[in-house]
Short mmCIF file of C-alpha atoms in Angstrom, two decimals:
data_model
loop_
_atom_site.label_atom_id
_atom_site.label_comp_id
_atom_site.label_asym_id
_atom_site.label_seq_id
_atom_site.Cartn_x
_atom_site.Cartn_y
_atom_site.Cartn_z
CA MET S 1 -0.59 0.60 0.03
CA TYR S 2 1.62 2.89 -1.48
CA PHE S 3 1.74 7.04 0.37
CA ASP S 4 0.90 9.60 -2.24
CA THR S 5 2.76 12.41 0.68
CA HIS S 6 2.68 15.40 -1.94
CA ALA S 7 -0.60 15.99 -4.39
CA HIS S 8 -2.34 19.10 -5.72
CA LEU S 9 -5.95 17.49 -5.70
CA ASP S 10 -7.10 20.77 -5.78
CA ASP S 11 -5.44 21.80 -9.01
CA GLN S 12 -7.39 23.24 -12.18
CA GLN S 13 -6.59 19.68 -13.65
CA PHE S 14 -8.18 18.14 -11.82
CA VAL S 15 -12.14 19.79 -11.21
CA SER S 16 -13.99 18.01 -13.55
CA ASP S 17 -13.28 14.88 -12.39
CA GLN S 18 -11.43 14.85 -9.20
CA GLU S 19 -13.22 12.20 -7.45
CA ALA S 20 -12.72 9.88 -10.72
CA VAL S 21 -8.72 10.56 -9.80
CA ILE S 22 -9.08 10.00 -6.15
CA LYS S 23 -11.18 6.39 -7.26
CA ARG S 24 -8.60 5.41 -9.01
CA ALA S 25 -5.37 5.58 -6.52
CA LYS S 26 -7.46 3.78 -4.58
CA GLU S 27 -7.71 0.60 -6.75
CA ALA S 28 -4.15 1.20 -7.54
CA GLY S 29 -3.12 0.30 -3.59
CA VAL S 30 -2.69 4.41 -2.48
CA GLU S 31 -3.98 4.19 0.85
CA LEU S 32 -2.64 7.22 1.75
CA ILE S 33 -2.51 10.84 0.57
CA VAL S 34 -1.30 14.61 1.87
CA ASN S 35 -2.64 17.67 -0.22
CA VAL S 36 -0.30 20.16 0.16
CA GLY S 37 -2.14 23.93 -0.35
CA TYR S 38 0.02 26.92 -1.72
CA ASN S 39 -2.19 29.73 0.14
CA VAL S 40 -5.53 30.13 1.51
CA PRO S 41 -7.73 29.42 -1.15
CA SER S 42 -5.95 26.29 -1.77
CA ALA S 43 -5.36 25.14 1.90
CA GLN S 44 -9.79 25.41 2.32
CA HIS S 45 -9.81 23.38 -0.18
CA THR S 46 -7.03 20.75 1.41
CA VAL S 47 -9.57 21.56 4.57
CA GLU S 48 -12.19 19.99 3.06
CA LEU S 49 -10.80 17.25 1.71
CA THR S 50 -9.86 16.15 4.73
CA GLN S 51 -13.28 16.27 5.77
CA LYS S 52 -14.25 14.03 2.66
CA TYR S 53 -12.27 11.82 2.53
CA ASP S 54 -11.17 9.62 5.12
CA PHE S 55 -7.09 8.96 3.33
CA ILE S 56 -6.55 12.27 2.50
CA TYR S 57 -4.98 14.81 4.94
CA GLY S 58 -4.04 18.01 4.25
CA ALA S 59 -0.67 20.80 4.96
CA VAL S 60 -1.22 23.89 4.60
CA GLY S 61 1.04 26.75 3.87
CA LEU S 62 2.39 29.68 1.61
CA HIS S 63 4.88 28.47 -1.59
CA PRO S 64 7.51 30.95 -2.16
CA HIS S 65 5.78 32.00 -6.08
CA GLU S 66 2.91 33.16 -3.77
CA ALA S 67 4.54 34.74 -1.10
CA GLN S 68 5.05 38.45 -1.45
CA ASP S 69 0.62 37.66 -0.81
CA LEU S 70 1.71 37.29 2.47
CA THR S 71 0.13 40.03 5.05
CA ASP S 72 -1.51 39.48 8.31
CA ASP S 73 -5.19 37.88 7.26
CA VAL S 74 -3.53 35.68 5.27
CA LEU S 75 -1.36 34.03 8.50
CA ALA S 76 -4.65 34.14 10.99
CA LYS S 77 -6.13 32.35 8.14
CA LEU S 78 -4.19 29.95 7.77
CA ARG S 79 -3.72 29.28 10.85
CA ASP S 80 -6.61 28.76 11.80
CA LEU S 81 -6.98 26.63 8.65
CA THR S 82 -4.58 24.05 10.92
CA THR S 83 -7.15 23.03 13.20
CA GLY S 84 -8.32 20.16 12.21
CA PRO S 85 -7.28 17.28 12.96
CA LYS S 86 -6.18 15.85 9.19
CA ILE S 87 -3.94 18.65 8.87
CA VAL S 88 -0.60 17.51 9.19
CA ALA S 89 2.25 19.60 8.44
CA ILE S 90 3.03 23.80 7.09
CA GLY S 91 4.13 23.71 3.31
CA GLU S 92 4.46 23.90 0.75
CA ILE S 93 7.81 26.98 1.77
CA GLY S 94 10.64 27.43 0.79
CA LEU S 95 12.68 29.82 -1.61
CA ASP S 96 11.38 29.37 -5.77
CA TYR S 97 14.43 30.98 -7.48
CA TYR S 98 13.99 29.49 -10.45
CA TYR S 99 10.81 30.94 -11.81
CA ASP S 100 11.02 34.32 -9.07
CA HIS S 101 7.46 35.04 -8.79
CA SER S 102 8.32 36.65 -5.47
CA PRO S 103 11.26 38.47 -4.85
CA ARG S 104 14.47 36.40 -3.26
CA ASP S 105 13.98 39.15 -0.33
CA ILE S 106 10.18 38.51 0.19
CA GLN S 107 10.23 34.93 -0.91
CA ARG S 108 12.97 34.64 2.32
CA HIS S 109 11.05 36.86 4.86
CA VAL S 110 8.52 34.20 4.27
CA PHE S 111 9.91 31.22 4.17
CA ARG S 112 11.13 32.50 8.37
CA GLU S 113 7.76 33.38 8.97
CA MET S 114 5.97 29.59 7.76
CA ILE S 115 8.71 27.95 9.78
CA ARG S 116 8.54 29.54 12.89
CA LEU S 117 4.41 29.04 11.80
CA ALA S 118 5.51 25.09 11.90
CA LYS S 119 6.99 25.46 16.14
CA GLU S 120 4.18 27.37 17.23
CA LEU S 121 2.01 24.50 16.39
CA ARG S 122 4.27 21.93 16.34
CA LEU S 123 3.83 20.90 13.40
CA PRO S 124 6.61 19.31 10.91
CA ILE S 125 6.56 21.33 7.04
CA ILE S 126 7.10 20.61 2.60
CA ILE S 127 10.50 22.27 1.45
CA HIS S 128 9.80 24.03 -2.43
CA ASP S 129 13.22 24.41 -3.03
CA ARG S 130 13.65 25.39 -6.81
CA ASP S 131 17.35 26.35 -7.35
CA ALA S 132 17.74 27.81 -4.03
CA HIS S 133 19.35 25.57 -1.85
CA GLU S 134 22.24 27.73 0.13
CA ASP S 135 19.90 29.54 1.35
CA THR S 136 17.59 27.02 2.04
CA LEU S 137 19.26 24.87 3.84
CA ARG S 138 20.45 28.34 5.84
CA ILE S 139 17.19 29.37 6.85
CA VAL S 140 16.65 25.98 7.82
CA LYS S 141 18.72 25.56 9.95
CA GLU S 142 19.24 29.80 11.11
CA GLU S 143 15.15 29.57 11.86
CA LYS S 144 16.28 25.73 13.82
CA ALA S 145 13.76 24.13 11.44
CA ALA S 146 15.18 20.81 12.25
CA GLU S 147 12.82 20.93 16.03
CA VAL S 148 9.60 20.32 14.42
CA GLY S 149 11.51 18.50 11.19
CA GLY S 150 9.86 18.12 7.43
CA VAL S 151 10.93 16.93 4.11
CA PHE S 152 12.34 18.38 0.98
CA HIS S 153 9.91 17.65 -1.35
CA CYS S 154 10.18 16.97 -5.12
CA TYR S 155 14.01 16.80 -3.81
CA SER S 156 17.02 17.69 -6.82
CA GLY S 157 20.35 18.17 -5.43
CA SER S 158 23.23 16.63 -4.96
CA LEU S 159 24.43 13.61 -2.58
CA PRO S 160 26.83 15.51 -0.45
CA LEU S 161 23.89 18.54 0.09
CA ALA S 162 21.42 14.21 0.17
CA LYS S 163 23.95 13.65 3.26
CA GLU S 164 23.88 16.92 5.39
CA ILE S 165 19.37 16.49 5.01
CA ILE S 166 19.07 13.70 6.51
CA ASN S 167 22.12 14.69 9.64
CA MET S 168 19.36 16.95 10.50
CA GLY S 169 16.70 15.06 10.55
CA PHE S 170 15.31 15.61 7.51
CA TYR S 171 13.00 13.38 5.29
CA LEU S 172 13.90 12.76 1.13
CA ALA S 173 10.98 12.75 -1.17
CA LEU S 174 11.21 12.03 -4.61
CA GLY S 175 8.43 12.11 -7.12
CA GLY S 176 7.73 11.26 -11.27
CA ALA S 177 10.93 13.43 -12.20
CA LEU S 178 13.39 10.18 -10.88
CA THR S 179 12.38 8.42 -13.87
CA PHE S 180 13.32 10.64 -16.22
CA LYS S 181 16.18 9.77 -18.67
CA ASN S 182 18.73 12.70 -17.44
CA ALA S 183 17.45 11.87 -13.17
CA ARG S 184 21.08 11.01 -12.61
CA LYS S 185 22.21 12.70 -10.03
CA THR S 186 18.81 11.83 -8.28
CA VAL S 187 19.24 8.29 -9.35
CA GLU S 188 23.07 8.62 -7.69
CA VAL S 189 21.20 10.14 -4.55
CA VAL S 190 18.74 7.03 -4.28
CA GLN S 191 21.79 4.45 -4.58
CA GLU S 192 23.44 6.56 -1.48
CA ILE S 193 20.33 7.14 0.57
CA PRO S 194 19.04 4.78 3.09
CA LEU S 195 15.30 3.75 2.35
CA GLU S 196 14.92 5.22 5.97
CA TYR S 197 15.53 9.00 4.97
CA LEU S 198 13.32 8.17 1.34
CA LEU S 199 9.66 9.48 1.23
CA ILE S 200 7.56 8.71 -2.53
CA GLU S 201 4.60 11.12 -3.87
CA THR S 202 3.09 12.66 -6.65
CA ASP S 203 3.21 16.88 -6.97
CA CYS S 204 0.12 15.88 -9.23
CA PRO S 205 -0.88 17.43 -11.49
CA TYR S 206 3.13 17.91 -11.78
CA LEU S 207 6.11 15.81 -13.07
CA THR S 208 3.99 13.46 -14.66
CA PRO S 209 6.60 9.71 -14.67
CA VAL S 210 7.54 7.64 -17.48
CA PRO S 211 5.47 6.03 -19.29
CA TYR S 212 3.02 8.39 -18.70
CA ARG S 213 4.88 11.67 -19.59
CA GLY S 214 3.62 14.07 -21.07
CA LYS S 215 0.01 13.11 -19.76
CA ARG S 216 -1.39 15.05 -16.32
CA ASN S 217 -0.19 13.60 -13.11
CA GLU S 218 -2.49 12.22 -11.01
CA PRO S 219 -2.36 10.20 -7.38
CA ALA S 220 -2.09 6.47 -8.95
CA TYR S 221 1.05 7.23 -10.69
CA VAL S 222 3.60 7.22 -7.26
CA ILE S 223 3.32 3.36 -7.69
CA LYS S 224 6.38 4.44 -10.89
CA VAL S 225 8.50 6.19 -8.70
CA ALA S 226 8.70 3.22 -5.70
CA GLU S 227 8.83 0.62 -8.69
CA ALA S 228 12.10 3.36 -9.66
CA ILE S 229 13.82 3.37 -6.51
CA ALA S 230 13.48 -0.81 -6.22
CA GLU S 231 15.25 -0.98 -9.16
CA ILE S 232 17.41 1.32 -8.34
CA LYS S 233 18.37 -0.46 -4.69
CA GLY S 234 17.32 -3.80 -5.98
CA LEU S 235 14.91 -3.43 -3.34
CA SER S 236 11.10 -5.24 -4.52
CA VAL S 237 9.05 -2.71 -4.75
CA GLU S 238 6.92 -4.08 -1.39
CA GLU S 239 9.73 -3.37 0.67
CA VAL S 240 10.15 0.27 -0.81
CA ALA S 241 6.10 0.86 -0.68
CA GLN S 242 6.38 0.04 2.72
CA THR S 243 9.37 1.93 4.26
CA THR S 244 8.58 4.92 1.97
CA ARG S 245 4.48 4.44 3.80
CA ASN S 246 6.00 4.02 7.19
CA ASN S 247 8.43 6.75 6.83
CA GLY S 248 5.58 8.82 6.40
CA LYS S 249 3.77 7.49 8.92
CA ARG S 250 6.19 8.88 11.33
CA LEU S 251 6.96 12.14 9.93
CA LEU S 252 3.60 13.48 9.33
CA GLY S 253 2.29 11.60 12.73
CA ILE S 254 -0.30 9.46 11.26
CA GLU S 255 -0.90 6.67 13.22
#
């Protein structure tokens, strides 16, 4: 049974068939899903999904793309949305220096604010880090985010950075990009990092794994990530599924 630790089922691409997508996930053996909010409306939809489906949990946060929208009112609304029993993390938060949709200084400020919220609420964090490894790690250390722990989602960094991250007690989540032909760096990370520090995810509707690349991603495809890890590590898919599921449940406090 698989655990998709990062999905965006509230995305516009799922408006017409969200229920069917969730049904397919269940039929494929996906036992748990975390839907990850990225702004207030997304977080509100996430809470609704957790209320409707017993196997969907949620995270709420402000994505770096949306960082410039942070106000006291937004922060208060996000805090209020964490009160549901199935909100298990603060995310998706972090830095994105690839698109720079929000100014970098604002991204850094908001990332710190989100970590402080997570520490206040005693919730782990789900980190988005794109082309911003140095600043992301520095802020995580300065804000003592290891006190609550978390995961670097869609991990794309180097092996030395991966080792530093797990030494701090954080997990690495791998998605469909692991199945791409140019994923040599990520393959090296999977080879060297113990399975006990890895999670699997889809980041759907994005980053669709091979052989579905080019189509919309969905939680049922998380199996392809588990299969890729199993092949790289020479393990059974069942062991990868079980260990990554248990890792996710441990991190997020899911019984």
